[in-house]
Coordinates of C-alpha atoms (C1' of nucleotides) in Angstrom, one line a residue:
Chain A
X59 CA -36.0 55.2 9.0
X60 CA -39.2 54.2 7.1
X61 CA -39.6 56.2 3.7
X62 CA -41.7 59.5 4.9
X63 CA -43.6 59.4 1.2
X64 CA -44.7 56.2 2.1
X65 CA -46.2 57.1 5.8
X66 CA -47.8 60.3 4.1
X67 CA -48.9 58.6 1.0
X68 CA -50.2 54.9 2.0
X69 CA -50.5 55.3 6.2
X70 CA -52.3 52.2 6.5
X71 CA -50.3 50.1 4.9
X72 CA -47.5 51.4 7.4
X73 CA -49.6 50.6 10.2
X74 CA -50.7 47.4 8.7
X75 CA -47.2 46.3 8.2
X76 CA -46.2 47.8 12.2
X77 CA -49.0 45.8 13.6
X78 CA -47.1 42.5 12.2
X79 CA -44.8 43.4 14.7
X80 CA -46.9 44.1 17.4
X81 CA -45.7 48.1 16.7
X82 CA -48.6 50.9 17.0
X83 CA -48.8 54.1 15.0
X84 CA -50.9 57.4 15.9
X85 CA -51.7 58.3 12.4
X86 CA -53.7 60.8 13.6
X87 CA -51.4 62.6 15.4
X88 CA -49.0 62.5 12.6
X89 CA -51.4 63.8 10.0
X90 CA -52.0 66.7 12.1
X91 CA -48.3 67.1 12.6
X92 CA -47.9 66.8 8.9
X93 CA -50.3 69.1 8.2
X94 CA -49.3 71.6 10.3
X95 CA -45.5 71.4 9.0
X96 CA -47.2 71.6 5.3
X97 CA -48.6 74.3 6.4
X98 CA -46.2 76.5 8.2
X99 CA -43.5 75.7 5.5
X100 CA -45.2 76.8 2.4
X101 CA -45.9 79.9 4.1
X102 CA -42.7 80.3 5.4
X103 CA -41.4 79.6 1.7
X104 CA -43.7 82.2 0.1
X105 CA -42.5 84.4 2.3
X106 CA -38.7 83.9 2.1
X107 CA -39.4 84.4 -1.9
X108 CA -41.3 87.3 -1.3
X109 CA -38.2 88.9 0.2
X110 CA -35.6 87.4 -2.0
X111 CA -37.5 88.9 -4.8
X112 CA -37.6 92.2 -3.2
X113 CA -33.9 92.1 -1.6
X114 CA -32.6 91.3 -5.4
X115 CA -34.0 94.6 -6.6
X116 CA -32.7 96.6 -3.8
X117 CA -29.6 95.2 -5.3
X118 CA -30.1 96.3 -9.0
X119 CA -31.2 99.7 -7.6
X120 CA -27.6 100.0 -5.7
X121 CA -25.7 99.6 -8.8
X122 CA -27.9 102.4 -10.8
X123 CA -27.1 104.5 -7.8
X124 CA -23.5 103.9 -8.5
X125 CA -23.7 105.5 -12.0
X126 CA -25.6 108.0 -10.6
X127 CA -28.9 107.8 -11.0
X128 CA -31.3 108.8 -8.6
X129 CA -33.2 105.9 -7.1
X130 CA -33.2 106.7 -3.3
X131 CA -37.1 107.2 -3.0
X132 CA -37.6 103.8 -4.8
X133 CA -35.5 102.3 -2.9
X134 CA -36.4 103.6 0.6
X135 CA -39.9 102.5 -0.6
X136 CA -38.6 98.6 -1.5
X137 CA -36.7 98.6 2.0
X138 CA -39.4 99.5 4.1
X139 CA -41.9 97.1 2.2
X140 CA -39.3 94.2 2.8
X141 CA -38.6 95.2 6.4
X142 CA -42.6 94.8 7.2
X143 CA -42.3 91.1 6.1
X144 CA -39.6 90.7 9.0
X145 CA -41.6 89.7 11.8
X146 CA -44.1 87.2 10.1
X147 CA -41.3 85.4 8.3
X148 CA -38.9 84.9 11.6
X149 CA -42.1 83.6 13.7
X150 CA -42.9 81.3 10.4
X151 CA -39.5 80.4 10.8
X152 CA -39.2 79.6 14.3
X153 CA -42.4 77.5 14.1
X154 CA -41.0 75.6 11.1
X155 CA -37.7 74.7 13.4
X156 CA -39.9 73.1 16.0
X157 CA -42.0 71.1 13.7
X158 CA -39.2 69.7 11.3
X159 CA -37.7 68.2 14.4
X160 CA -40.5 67.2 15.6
X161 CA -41.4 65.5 12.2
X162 CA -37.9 64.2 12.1
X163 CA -38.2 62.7 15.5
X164 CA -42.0 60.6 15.4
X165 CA -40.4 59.0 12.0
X166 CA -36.8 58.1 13.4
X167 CA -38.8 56.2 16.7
X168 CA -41.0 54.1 13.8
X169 CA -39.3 50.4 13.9
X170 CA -38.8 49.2 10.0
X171 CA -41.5 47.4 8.6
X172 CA -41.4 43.4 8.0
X173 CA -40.7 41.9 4.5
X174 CA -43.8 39.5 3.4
X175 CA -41.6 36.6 3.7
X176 CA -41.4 37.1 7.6
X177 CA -44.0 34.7 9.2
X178 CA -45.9 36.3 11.9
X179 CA -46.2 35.9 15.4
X180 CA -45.9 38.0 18.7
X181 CA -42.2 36.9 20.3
X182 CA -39.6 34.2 20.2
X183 CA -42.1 31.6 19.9
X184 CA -43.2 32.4 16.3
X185 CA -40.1 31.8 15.3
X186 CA -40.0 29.3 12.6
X187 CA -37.4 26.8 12.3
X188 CA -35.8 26.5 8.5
X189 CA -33.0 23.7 8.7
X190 CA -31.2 22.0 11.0
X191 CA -27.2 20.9 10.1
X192 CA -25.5 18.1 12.3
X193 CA -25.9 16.2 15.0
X194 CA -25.8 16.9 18.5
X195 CA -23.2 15.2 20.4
X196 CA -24.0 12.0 22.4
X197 CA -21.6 11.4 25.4
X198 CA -21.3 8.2 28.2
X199 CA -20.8 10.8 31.0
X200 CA -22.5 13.4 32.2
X201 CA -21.6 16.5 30.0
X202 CA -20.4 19.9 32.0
X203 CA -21.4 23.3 31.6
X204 CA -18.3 25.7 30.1
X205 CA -18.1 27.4 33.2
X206 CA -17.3 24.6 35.2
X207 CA -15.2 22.9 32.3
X208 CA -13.5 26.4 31.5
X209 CA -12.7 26.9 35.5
X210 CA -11.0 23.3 36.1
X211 CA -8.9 24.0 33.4
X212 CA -7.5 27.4 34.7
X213 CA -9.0 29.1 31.7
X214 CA -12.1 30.8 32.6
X215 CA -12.0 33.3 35.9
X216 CA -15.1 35.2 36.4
X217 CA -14.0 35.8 39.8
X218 CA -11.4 37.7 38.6
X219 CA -13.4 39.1 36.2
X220 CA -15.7 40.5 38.9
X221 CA -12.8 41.7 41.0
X222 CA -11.3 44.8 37.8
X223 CA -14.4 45.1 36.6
X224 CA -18.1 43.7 38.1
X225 CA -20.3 41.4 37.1
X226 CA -20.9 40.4 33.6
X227 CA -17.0 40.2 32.7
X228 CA -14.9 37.2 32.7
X229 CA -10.6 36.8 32.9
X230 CA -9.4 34.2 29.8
X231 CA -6.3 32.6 30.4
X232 CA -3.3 30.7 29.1
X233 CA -4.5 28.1 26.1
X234 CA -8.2 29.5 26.3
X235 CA -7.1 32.9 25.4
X236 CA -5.8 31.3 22.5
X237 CA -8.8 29.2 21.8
X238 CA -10.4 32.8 22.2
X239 CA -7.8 34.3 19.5
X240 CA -8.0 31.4 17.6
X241 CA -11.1 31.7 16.8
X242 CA -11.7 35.0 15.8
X243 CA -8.4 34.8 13.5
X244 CA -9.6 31.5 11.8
X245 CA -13.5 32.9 11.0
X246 CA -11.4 36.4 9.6
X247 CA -9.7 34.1 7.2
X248 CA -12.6 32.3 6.3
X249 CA -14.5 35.5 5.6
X250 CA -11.5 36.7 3.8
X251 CA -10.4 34.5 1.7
X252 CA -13.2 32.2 0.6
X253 CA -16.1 34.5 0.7
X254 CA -14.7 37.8 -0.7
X255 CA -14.9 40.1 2.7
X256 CA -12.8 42.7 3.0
X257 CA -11.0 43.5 6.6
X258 CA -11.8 46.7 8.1
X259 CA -10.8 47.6 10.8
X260 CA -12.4 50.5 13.0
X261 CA -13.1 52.9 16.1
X262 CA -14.9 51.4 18.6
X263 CA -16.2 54.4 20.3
X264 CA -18.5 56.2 18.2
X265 CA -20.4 59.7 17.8
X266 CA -24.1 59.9 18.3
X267 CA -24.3 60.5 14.6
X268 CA -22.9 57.1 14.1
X269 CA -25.5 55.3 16.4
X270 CA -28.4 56.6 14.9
X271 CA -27.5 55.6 11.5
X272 CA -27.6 52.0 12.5
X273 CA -30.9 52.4 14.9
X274 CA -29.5 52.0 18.1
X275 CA -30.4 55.4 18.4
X276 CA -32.6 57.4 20.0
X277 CA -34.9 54.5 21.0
X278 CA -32.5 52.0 22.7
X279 CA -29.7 54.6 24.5
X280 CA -30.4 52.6 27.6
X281 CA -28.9 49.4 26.2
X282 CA -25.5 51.2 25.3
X283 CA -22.4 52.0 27.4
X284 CA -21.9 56.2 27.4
X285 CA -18.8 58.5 27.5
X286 CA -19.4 61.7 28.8
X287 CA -16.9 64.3 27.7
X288 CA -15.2 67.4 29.1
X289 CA -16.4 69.5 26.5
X290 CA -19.9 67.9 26.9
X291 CA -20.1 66.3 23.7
X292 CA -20.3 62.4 24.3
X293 CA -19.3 59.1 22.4
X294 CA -20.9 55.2 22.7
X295 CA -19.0 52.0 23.4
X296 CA -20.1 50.1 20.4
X297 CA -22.6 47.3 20.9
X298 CA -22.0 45.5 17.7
X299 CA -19.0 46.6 14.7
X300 CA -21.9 46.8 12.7
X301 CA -22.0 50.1 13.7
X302 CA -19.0 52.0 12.7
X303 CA -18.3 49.7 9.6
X304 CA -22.3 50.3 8.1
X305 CA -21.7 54.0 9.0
X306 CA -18.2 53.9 6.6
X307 CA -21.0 54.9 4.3
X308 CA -22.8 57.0 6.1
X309 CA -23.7 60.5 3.6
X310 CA -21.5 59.0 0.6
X311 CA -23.1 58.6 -2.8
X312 CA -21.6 55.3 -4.2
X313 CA -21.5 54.5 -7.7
X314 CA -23.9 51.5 -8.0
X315 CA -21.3 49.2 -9.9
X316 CA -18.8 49.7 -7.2
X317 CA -21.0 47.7 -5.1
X318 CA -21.7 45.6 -3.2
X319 CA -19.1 46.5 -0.3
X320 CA -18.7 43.2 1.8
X321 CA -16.7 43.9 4.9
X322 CA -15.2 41.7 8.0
X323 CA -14.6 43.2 10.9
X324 CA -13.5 41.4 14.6
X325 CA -14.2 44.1 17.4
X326 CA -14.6 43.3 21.2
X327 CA -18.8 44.5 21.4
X328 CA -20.4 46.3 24.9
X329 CA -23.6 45.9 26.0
X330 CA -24.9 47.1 29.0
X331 CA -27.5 44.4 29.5
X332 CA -30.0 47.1 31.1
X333 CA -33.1 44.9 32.1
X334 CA -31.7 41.2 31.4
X335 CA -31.0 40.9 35.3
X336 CA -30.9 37.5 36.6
X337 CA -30.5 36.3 32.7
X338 CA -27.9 34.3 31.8
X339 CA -26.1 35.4 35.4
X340 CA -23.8 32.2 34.4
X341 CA -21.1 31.9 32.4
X342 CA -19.9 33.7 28.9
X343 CA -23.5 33.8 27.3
X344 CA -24.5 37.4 28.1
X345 CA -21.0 39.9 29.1
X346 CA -21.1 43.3 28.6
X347 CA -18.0 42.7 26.9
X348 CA -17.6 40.2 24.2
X349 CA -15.4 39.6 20.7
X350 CA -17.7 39.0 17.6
X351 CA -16.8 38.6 14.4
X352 CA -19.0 40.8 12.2
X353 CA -20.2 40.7 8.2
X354 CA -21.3 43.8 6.8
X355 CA -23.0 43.9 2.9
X356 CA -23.3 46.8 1.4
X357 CA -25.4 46.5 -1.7
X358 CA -28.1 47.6 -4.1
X359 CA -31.4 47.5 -3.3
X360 CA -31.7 44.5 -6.2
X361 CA -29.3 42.7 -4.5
X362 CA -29.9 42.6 -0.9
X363 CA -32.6 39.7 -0.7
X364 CA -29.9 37.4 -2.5
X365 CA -27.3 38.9 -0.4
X366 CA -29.3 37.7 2.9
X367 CA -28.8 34.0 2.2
X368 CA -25.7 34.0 1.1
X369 CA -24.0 36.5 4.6
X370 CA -26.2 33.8 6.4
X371 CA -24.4 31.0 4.1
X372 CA -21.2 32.6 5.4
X373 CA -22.1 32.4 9.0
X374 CA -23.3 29.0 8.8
X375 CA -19.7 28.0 6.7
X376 CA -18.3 28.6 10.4
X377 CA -20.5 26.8 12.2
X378 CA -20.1 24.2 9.7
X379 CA -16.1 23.7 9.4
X380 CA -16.2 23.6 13.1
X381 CA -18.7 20.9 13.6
X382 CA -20.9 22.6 15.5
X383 CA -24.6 21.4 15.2
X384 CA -26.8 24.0 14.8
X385 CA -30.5 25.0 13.5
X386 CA -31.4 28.6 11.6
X387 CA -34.0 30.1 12.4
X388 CA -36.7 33.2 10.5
X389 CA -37.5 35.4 13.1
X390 CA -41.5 36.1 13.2
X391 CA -42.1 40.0 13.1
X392 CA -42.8 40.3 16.6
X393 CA -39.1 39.0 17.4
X394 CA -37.0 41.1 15.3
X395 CA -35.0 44.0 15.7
X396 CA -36.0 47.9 15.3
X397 CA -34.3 48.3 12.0
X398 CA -34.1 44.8 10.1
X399 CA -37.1 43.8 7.2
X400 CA -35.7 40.0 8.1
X401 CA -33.8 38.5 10.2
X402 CA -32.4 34.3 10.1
X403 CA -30.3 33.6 14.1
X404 CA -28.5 31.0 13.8
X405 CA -29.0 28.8 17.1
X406 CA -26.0 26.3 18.0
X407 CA -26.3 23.2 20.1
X408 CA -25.0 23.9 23.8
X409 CA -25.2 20.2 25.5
X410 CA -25.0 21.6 28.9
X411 CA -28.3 23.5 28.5
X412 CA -29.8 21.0 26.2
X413 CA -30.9 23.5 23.6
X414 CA -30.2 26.0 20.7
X415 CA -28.9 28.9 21.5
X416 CA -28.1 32.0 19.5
X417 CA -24.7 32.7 17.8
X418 CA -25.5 34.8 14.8
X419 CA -27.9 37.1 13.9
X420 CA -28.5 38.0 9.8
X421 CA -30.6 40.8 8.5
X422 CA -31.5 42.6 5.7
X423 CA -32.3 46.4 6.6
X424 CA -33.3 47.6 2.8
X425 CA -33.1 50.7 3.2
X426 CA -33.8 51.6 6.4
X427 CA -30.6 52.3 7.8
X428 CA -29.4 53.8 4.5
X429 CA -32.1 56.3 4.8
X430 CA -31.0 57.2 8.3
X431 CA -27.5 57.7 7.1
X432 CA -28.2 59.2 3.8
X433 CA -26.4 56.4 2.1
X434 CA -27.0 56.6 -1.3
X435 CA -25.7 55.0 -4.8
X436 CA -26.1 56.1 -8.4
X437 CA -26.4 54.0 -11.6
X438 CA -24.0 56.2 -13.3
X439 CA -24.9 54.7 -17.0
X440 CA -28.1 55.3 -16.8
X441 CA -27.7 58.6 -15.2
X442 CA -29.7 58.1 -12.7
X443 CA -31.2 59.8 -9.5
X444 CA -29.1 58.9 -5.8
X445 CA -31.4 56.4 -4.7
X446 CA -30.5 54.9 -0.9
X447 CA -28.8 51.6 -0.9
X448 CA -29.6 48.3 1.2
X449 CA -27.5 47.3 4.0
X450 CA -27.2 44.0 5.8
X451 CA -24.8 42.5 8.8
X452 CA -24.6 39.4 10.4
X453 CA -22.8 37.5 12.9
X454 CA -19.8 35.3 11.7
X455 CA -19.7 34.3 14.0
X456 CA -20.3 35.6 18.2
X457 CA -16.5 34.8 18.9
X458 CA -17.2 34.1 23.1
X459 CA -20.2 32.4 22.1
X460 CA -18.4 30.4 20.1
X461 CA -16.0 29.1 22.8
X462 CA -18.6 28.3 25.0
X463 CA -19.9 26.0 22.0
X464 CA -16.9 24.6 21.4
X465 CA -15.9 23.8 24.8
X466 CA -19.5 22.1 25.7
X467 CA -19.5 20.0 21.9
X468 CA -15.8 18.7 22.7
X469 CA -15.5 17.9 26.1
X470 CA -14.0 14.8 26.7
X471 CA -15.1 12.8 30.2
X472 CA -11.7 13.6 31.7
X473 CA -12.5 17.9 31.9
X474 CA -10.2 17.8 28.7
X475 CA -11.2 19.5 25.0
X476 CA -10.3 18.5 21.9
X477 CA -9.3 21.0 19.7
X478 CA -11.4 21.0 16.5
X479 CA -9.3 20.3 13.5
X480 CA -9.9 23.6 11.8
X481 CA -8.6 25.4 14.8
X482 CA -5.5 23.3 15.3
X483 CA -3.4 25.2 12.5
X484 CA -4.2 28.5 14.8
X485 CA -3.1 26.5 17.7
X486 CA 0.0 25.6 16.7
X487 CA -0.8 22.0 16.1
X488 CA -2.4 21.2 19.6
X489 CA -4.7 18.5 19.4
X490 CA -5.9 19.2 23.2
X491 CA -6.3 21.4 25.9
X492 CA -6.1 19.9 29.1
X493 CA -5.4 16.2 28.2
Chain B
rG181 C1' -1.5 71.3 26.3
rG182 C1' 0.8 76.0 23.4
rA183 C1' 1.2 78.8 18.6
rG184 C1' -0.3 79.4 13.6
rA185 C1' -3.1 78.3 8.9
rG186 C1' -7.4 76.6 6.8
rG187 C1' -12.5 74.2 5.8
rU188 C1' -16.6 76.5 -1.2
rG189 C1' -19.6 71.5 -6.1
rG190 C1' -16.1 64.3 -7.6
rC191 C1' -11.3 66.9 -7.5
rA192 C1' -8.5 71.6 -8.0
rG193 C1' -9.6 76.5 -7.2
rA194 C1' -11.9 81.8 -7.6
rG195 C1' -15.2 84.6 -4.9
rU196 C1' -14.8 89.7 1.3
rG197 C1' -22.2 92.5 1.7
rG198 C1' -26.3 92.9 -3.5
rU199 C1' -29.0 89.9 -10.4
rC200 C1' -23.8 84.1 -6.4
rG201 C1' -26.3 78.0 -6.1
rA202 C1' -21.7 80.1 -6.8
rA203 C1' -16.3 82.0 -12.1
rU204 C1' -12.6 78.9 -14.2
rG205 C1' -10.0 74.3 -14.8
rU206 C1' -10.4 69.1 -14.6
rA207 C1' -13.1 64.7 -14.2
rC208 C1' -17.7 62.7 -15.9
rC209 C1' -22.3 62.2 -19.5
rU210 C1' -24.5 63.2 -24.5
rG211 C1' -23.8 64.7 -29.5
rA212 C1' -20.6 66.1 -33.9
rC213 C1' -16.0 64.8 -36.5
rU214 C1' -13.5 59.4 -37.0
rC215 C1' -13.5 52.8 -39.7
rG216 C1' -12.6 53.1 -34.3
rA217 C1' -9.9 55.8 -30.6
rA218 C1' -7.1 60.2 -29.3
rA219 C1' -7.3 65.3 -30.1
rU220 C1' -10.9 69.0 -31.2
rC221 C1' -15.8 71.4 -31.1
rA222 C1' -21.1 71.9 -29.0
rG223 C1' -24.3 70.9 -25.0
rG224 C1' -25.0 68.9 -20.2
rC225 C1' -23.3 68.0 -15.4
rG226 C1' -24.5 69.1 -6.8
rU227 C1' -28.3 67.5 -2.9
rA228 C1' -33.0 67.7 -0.7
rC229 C1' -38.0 69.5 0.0
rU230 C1' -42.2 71.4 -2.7
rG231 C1' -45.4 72.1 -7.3
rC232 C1' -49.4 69.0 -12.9
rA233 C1' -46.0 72.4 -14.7
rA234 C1' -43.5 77.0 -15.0
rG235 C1' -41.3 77.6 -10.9
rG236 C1' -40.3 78.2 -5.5
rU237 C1' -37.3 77.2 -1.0
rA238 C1' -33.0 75.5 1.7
rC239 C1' -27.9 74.1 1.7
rC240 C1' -20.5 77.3 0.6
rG241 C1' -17.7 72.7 8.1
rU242 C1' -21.9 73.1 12.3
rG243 C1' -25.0 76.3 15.3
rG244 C1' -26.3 81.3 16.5
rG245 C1' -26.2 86.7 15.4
rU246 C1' -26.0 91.5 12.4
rU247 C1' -28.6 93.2 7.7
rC248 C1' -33.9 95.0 3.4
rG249 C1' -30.1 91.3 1.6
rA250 C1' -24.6 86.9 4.1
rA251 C1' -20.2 82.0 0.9
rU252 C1' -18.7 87.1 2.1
rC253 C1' -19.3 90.7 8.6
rC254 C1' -19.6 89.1 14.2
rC255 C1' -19.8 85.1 18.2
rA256 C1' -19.4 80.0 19.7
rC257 C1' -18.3 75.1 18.4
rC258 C1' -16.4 71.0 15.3
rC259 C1' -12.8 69.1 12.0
rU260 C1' -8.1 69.2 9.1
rC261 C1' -3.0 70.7 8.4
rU262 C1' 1.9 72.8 10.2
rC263 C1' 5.3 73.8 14.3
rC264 C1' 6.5 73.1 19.7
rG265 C1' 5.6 70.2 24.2
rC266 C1' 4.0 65.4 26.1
rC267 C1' 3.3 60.3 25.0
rA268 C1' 1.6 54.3 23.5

RNA sequence: GGAGAGGUGGCAGAGUGGUCGAAUGUACCUGACUCGAAAUCAGGCGUACUGCAAGGUACCGUGGGUUCGAAUCCCACCCUCUCCGCCA
């Protein structure tokens, strides 16, 4: 959520900063709404005080009565003068509880606004390229795609998939599970014991609450797996763990020297893929069910701009100690996500489809989701005011994703893959599947 | 699923209609004393909105209701704990 004081106080640099990312803002339509809730509320509040005021002396009065003083005229007089108040303060207030929401809601649907850094540029083709690390693989046969390598092996079924659940989900198998599991436990150790994460962790249905501290909602419910309740309450299949380990704190005050919080978590992700028919129909690239390993920062607001490059760093480690070529990308403004200020994906090589493709996705929210959640920390020395924190997350990598990579980069002419050597330790020594 | 108890400030814990945004203790911050610390003493110490300020308003699990006035009464819901049942 963007800082209201700032939309009130300096509207066109909001819009100026929305219109980076191709995002459009009815100013006039707030400032009407704004001055409407200014308003109603001040009168509502002069009101209220009015009969606080009043009510308070009623209350002295009682207690003269009590020693026996006579006061019942006064007081008659001070109830019936309160009493007339009634009906103008309860239509103030039931004006004041449509336009707060109202309010609330035209600021929670405005998308975050770009940091300078971010070049500009409509979609994915503004995107501008910052490194690239490795080189991609060059093989004397014909390379194969993962689904066909991952099927001749007995590994991949997305038949079977199908079958229990539809399209969009895919069976693993025998030494590909492990592969699978491999993976995700070799990135958690990574995370853990060379770059200081801690392992959380978490529920992986979540309350609405929880979704729109993150931004998922109320903009994108249509990209989210529901669970309707008996008691008609409902929870969400998480799309990312980003979600339940950002909310952890979610209406906490932290003391600012307690931070930053850096947290690994490994969660199976659902997506419901509204609107990406006939995308990706192939293969492991878009499920509605995928394992990702997930880095969560949570930080000061002084610290989150360094703390962007070095989560990326730690994405890019994986790539990295797996051999996987790769190229980092800076989004453009029109390509990024509702709540992130910047955002590097990480793009490894696939060899089958001759081109990058994404496998991590870093971003520094500022405040933005803090806000949202009322996340706050407090620089207890200098006894400071709560001010909201920053949050950031990344990928560390998209575990199937991941698979698919590895399969493609280390396919051998025979169908066989070679284990990389980092993995090998998680695989009980195997040096390759299939061979 | 059945029965019961409870949700108040960082924590503990009072408060059952009226100067209650809330006693007290503890933790924490500042100052005094001290070479320094402990102990002691004095003061401060929730969040948000609003106002130049003084101040005002809201918040005692959440949402409604009763009342001139609600932490306190009524209704619904949520959560926690205990016991029983069921169960990975």
């Amino acid at each position: 959520m963007l800082d209201i004081q700032l939309l009130r106080n300096q509207p066109e640099l909001v819009a100026a900063g929305l219109a980076r990312r191709g995002a459009v803002i009815d100013l006039t339509a707030f400032e009407a709404l704004e001055a409407q809730r200014k308003a109603v509320q001040t009168q509502t509040q002069d009101l209220q005080a009015k009969r606080n005021t009043l009510s308070k002396q009623i209350g002295m009065l009682k207690g003269k009565e009590a020693k026996g003083e006579e006061v019942a005229a006064v007081m008659a007089q001070l109830m019936s003068e309160v009493a007339g108040l009634g009906d103008a303060l309860k239509a103030n207030e039931d004006q004041l509880a449509v336009l707060l929401p109202e309010v609330d809601a035209f600021v929670a649907r405005i998308p975050n606004l770009p940091h300078d850094s971010v070049p500009g540029g409509r979609d994915e083709s503004g995107n501008v390229e910052i490194l690239r690390w490795g080189t991609p693989p060059v093989f004397d046969f014909s390379p194969k795609d993962h689904v066909d390598l991952g099927e001749a092996l007995g590994g991949l079924d997305f038949e079977c998939g199908g079958k229990i659940a539809g399209s969009r989900f895919t069976v693993m198998k025998g030494q590909m599970s492990r592969l699978h599991r491999a993976l995700a436990q070799f990135m958690l150790d990574v995370h853990t014991a060379e770059h200081g994460y801690t392992e959380v962790s978490v529920p992986y249905l979540v309350n609405p609450d929880s979704m729109f501290g993150t931004g998922q909602l109320p903009k994108f419910e249509e990209d989210l797996f529901r669970i309707e309740r008996a008691d008609g309450s409902r929870l969400y299949l998480i799309p990312t763990a980003e979600v339940p380990v950002t909310n952890i704190v979610r209406g906490e005050i932290l003391d600012a020297s307690a931070l930053p919080l850096k947290f690994v978590c490994h969660t199976p992700c659902f997506r419901s893929e509204a609107g990406s028919y006939g995308k990706d129909t192939r293969g492991m690239i878009r499920q509605h069910q995928f394992d990702k390993v997930e880095l969560v920062q949570i930080v000061t607001p002084e610290q989150s701009w360094d703390a962007l490059e070095a989560l990326t760093g730690h994405a890019e480690t994986i790539l990295r100690k797996l051999n996987l070529p790769y190229r980092k990308m800076a989004l453009c403004a029109g390509d990024m996500g509702f709540s992130a200020a910047k955002t590097y994906d990480l793009e490894v090589w696939l060899p089958a489809q001759n081109t990058y493709r994404e496998i991590s996705s870093c971003s520094n929210f500022e405040a933005f989701q803090a806000r949202r959640m009322q996340a706050r920390c407090r620089d207890v020395k200098g006894g400071g005011k709560p001010r909201p924190l920053h949050t950031l997350n990344g990928s560390g990598l998209a575990v199937g994703r991941t698979l698919v990579a590895v399969l493609e980069n280390y396919q051998r002419a025979d169908g066989s893959i070679v284990v990389p050597a980092a993995l090998r330790p998680y695989m009980g020594g195997l040096e390759i599947i299939g061979g």
